[in-house]
Coordinates of N, CA and C in Angstrom, one line a residue:
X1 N -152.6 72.4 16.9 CA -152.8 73.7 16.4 C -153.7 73.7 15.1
X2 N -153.4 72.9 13.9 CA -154.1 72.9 13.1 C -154.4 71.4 12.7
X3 N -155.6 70.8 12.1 CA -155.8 69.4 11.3 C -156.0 69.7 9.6
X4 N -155.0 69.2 8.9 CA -155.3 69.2 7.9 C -156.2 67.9 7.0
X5 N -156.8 67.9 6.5 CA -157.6 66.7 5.6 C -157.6 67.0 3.8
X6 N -157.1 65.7 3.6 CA -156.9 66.1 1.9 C -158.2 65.1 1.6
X7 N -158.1 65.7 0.2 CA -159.1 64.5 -0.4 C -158.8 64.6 -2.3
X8 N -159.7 64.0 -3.1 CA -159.0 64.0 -4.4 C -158.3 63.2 -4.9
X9 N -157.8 62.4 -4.0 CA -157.0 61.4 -4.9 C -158.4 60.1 -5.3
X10 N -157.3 59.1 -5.8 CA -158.2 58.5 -6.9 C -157.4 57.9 -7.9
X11 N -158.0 56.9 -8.5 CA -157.2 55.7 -10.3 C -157.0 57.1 -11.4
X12 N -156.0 56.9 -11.9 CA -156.1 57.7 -12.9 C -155.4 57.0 -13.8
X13 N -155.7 57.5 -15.6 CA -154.6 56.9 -16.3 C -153.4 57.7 -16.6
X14 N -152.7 57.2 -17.0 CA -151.3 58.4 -17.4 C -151.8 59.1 -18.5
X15 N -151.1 60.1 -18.5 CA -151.5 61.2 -19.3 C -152.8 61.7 -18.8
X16 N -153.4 61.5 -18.0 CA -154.6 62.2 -17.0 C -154.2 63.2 -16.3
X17 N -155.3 64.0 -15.4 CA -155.2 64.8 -14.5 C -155.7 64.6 -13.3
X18 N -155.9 64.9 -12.0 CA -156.2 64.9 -11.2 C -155.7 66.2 -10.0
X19 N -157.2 66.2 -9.4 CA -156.8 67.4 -8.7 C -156.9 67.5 -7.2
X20 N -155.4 67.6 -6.1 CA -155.9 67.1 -4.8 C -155.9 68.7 -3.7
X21 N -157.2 68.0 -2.9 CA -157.3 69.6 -2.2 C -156.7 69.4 -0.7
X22 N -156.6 70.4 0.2 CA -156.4 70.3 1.6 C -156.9 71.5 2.7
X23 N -157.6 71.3 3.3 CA -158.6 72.5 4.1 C -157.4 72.1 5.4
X24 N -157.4 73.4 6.1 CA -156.5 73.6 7.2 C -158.1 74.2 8.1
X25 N -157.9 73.6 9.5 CA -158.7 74.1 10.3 C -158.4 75.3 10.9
X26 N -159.3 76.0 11.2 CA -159.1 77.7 11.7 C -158.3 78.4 10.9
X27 N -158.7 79.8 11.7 CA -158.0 80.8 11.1 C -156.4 81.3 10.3
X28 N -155.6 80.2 10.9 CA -154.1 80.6 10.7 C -153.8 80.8 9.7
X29 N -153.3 81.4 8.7 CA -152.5 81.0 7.3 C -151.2 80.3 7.5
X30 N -151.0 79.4 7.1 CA -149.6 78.6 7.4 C -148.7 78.9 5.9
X31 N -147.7 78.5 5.9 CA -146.7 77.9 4.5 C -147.5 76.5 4.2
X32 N -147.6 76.2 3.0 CA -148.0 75.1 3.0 C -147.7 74.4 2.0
X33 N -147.6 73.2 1.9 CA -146.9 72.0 0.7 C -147.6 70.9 0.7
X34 N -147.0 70.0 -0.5 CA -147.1 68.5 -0.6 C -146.2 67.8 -0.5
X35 N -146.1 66.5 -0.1 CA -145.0 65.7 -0.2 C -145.9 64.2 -0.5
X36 N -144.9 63.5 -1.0 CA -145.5 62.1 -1.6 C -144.7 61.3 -1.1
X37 N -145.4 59.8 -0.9 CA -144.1 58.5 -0.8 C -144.9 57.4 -0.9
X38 N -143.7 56.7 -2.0 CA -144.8 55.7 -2.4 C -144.0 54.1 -1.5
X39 N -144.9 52.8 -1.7 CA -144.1 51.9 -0.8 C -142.2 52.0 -1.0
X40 N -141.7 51.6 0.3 CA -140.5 51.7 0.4 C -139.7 52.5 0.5
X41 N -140.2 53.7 0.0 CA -139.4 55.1 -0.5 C -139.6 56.0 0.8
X42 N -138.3 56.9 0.7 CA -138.9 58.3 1.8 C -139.9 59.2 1.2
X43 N -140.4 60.2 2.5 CA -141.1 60.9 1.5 C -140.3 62.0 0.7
X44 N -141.0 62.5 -0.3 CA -140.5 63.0 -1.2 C -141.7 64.5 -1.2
X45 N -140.3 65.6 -1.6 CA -141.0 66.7 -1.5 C -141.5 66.7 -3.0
X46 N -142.5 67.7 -2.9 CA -143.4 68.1 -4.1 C -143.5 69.4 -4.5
X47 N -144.0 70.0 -3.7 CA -144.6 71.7 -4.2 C -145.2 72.1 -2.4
X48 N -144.5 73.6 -2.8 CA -144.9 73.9 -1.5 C -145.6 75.5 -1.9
X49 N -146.3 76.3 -1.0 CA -146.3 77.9 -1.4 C -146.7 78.5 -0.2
X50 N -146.0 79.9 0.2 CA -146.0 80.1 1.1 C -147.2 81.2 1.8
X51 N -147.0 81.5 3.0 CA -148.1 81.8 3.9 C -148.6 83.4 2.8
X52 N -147.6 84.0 2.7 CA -148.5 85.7 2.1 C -148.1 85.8 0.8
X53 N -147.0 85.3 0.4 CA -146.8 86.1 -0.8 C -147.1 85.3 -1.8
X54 N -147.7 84.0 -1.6 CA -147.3 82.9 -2.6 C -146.5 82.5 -3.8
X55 N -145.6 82.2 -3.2 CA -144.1 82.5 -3.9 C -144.3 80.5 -3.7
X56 N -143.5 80.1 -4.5 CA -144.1 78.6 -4.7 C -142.6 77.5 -5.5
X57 N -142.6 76.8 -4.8 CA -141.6 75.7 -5.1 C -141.3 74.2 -5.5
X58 N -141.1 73.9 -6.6 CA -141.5 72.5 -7.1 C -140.4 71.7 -7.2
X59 N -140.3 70.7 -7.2 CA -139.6 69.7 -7.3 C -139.3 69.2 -8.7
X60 N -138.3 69.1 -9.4 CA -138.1 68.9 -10.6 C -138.4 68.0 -11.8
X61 N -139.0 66.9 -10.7 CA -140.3 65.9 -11.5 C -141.4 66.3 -11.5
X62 N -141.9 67.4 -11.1 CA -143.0 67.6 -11.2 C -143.3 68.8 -11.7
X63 N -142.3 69.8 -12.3 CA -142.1 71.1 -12.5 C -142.8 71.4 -14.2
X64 N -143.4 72.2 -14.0 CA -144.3 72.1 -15.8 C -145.7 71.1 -15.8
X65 N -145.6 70.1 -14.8 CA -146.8 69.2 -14.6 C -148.1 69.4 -13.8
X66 N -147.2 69.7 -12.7 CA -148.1 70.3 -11.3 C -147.7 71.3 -10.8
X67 N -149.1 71.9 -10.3 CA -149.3 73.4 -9.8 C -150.0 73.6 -8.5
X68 N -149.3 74.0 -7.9 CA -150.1 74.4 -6.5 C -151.0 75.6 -6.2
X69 N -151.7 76.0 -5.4 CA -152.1 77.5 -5.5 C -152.8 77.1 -4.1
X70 N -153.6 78.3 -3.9 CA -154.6 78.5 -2.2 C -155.4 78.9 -2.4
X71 N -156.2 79.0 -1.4 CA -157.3 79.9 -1.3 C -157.6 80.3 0.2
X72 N -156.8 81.6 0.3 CA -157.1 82.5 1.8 C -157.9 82.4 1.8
X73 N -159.4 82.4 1.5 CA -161.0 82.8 2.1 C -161.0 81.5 2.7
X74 N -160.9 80.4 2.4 CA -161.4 79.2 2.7 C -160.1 78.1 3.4
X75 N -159.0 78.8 3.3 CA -157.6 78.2 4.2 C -157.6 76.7 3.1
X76 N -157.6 76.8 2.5 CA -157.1 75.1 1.5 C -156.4 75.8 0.7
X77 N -155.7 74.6 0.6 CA -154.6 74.3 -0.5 C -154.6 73.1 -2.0
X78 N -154.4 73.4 -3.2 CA -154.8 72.4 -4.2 C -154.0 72.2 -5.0
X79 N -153.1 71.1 -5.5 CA -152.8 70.2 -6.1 C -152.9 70.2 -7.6
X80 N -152.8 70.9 -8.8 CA -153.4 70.6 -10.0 C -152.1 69.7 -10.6
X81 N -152.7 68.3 -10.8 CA -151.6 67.4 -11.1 C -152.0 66.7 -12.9
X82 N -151.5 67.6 -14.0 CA -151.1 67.1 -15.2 C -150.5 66.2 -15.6
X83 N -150.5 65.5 -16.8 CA -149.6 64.5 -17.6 C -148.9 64.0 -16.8
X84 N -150.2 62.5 -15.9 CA -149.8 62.2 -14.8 C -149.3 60.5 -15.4
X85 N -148.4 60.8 -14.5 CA -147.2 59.2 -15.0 C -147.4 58.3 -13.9
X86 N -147.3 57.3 -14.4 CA -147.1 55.7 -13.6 C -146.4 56.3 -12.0
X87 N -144.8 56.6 -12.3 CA -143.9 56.9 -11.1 C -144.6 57.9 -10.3
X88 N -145.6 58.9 -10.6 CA -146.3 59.3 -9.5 C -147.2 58.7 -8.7
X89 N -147.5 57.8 -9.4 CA -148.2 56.8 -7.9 C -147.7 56.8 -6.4
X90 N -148.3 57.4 -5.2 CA -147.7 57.6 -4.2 C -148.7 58.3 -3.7
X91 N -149.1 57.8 -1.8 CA -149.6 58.9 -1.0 C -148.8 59.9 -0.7
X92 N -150.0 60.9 -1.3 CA -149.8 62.5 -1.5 C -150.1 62.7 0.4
X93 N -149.5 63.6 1.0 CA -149.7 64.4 2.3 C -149.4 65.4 1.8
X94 N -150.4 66.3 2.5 CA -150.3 67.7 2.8 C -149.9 68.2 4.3
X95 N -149.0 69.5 4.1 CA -147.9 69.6 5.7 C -148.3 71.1 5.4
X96 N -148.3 71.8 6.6 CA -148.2 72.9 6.9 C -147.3 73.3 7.8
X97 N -146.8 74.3 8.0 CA -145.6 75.7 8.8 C -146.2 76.6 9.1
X98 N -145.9 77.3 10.5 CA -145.7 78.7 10.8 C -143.9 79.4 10.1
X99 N -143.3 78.4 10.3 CA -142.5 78.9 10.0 C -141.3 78.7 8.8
X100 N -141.2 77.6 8.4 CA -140.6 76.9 7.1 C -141.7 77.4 6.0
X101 N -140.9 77.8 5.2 CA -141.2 78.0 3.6 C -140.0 77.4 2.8
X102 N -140.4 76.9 1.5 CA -140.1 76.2 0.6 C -139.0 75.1 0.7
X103 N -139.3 74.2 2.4 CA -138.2 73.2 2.3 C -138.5 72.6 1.8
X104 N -137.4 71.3 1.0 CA -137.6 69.9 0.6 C -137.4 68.7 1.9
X105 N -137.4 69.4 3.1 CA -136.9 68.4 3.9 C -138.2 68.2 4.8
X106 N -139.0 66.9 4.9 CA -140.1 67.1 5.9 C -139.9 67.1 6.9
X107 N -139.1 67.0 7.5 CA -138.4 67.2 9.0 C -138.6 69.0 9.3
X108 N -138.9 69.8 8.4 CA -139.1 71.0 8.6 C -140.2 71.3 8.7
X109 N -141.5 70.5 8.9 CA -142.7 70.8 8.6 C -143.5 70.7 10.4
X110 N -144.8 71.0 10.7 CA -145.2 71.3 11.9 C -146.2 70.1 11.7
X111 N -147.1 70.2 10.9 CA -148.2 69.3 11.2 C -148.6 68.7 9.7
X112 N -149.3 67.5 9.5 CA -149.0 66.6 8.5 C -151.0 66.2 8.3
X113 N -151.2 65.7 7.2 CA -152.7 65.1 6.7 C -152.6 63.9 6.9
X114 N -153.4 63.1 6.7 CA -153.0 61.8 6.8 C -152.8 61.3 5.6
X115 N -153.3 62.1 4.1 CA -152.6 61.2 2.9 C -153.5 60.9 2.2
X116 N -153.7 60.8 1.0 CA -154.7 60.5 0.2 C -153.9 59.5 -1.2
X117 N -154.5 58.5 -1.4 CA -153.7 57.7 -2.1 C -154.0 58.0 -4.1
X118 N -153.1 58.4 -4.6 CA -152.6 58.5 -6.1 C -152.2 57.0 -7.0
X119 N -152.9 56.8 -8.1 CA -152.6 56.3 -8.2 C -152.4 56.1 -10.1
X120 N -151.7 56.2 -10.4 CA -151.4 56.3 -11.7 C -151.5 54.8 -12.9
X121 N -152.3 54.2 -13.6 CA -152.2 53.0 -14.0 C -151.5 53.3 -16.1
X122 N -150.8 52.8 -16.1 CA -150.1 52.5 -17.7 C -151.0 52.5 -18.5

């Protein structure tokens, strides 16, 4: 239904910023989020916001740091990631929904990016 492609990631230092984007193909508006996982770990929800109202949901490590937002004209989604720490090192994916809004569970999600790699150095 839809391919999403992120891009943006990249070395950063801590206390850096970095900003990751995600274009959705075609017309649809979906719900849409981030999720991270770095080796070993599951993935981990991040920030999601939803298809009309953009009403928007963060994960509490990341709450005050990172901000998500959209852009209807252009169907992407972006990432603004502040006072960036070591423990955020992790590929970033972006997921989209027709129907799930603001889960933490990726098992709720329709279609997935393939991932763009973060990486945070001390």
């Amino acid at each position: 239904q839809v391919q999403l492609v992120e891009s943006g990631g990249g070395l950063v230092q801590a206390g850096g910023s970095l900003k990751l984007s995600c274009a959705a193909s075609g017309r649809t508006r979906y719900n849409m989020g981030w999720f991270r996982q770095a080796p070993g770990k599951e993935r981990e929800f991040v920030a999601t916001i939803s298809r009309y109202d953009g009403s928007t949901n963060y994960a509490d490590s990341v709450k005050g740091r990172f901000t998500i937002s959209r852009d209807n004209a252009k169907n992407t989604v972006a990432l603004q990631m502040n006072s960036l720490k070591p423990e955020d090192t992790a590929v970033y994916y972006c997921t989209a929904s027709l129907i799930t809004t603001g889960s933490v569970v990726p098992e709720s999600y329709d279609y997935w990016g393939q991932g763009t790699q973060v990486t945070v150095s001390s």
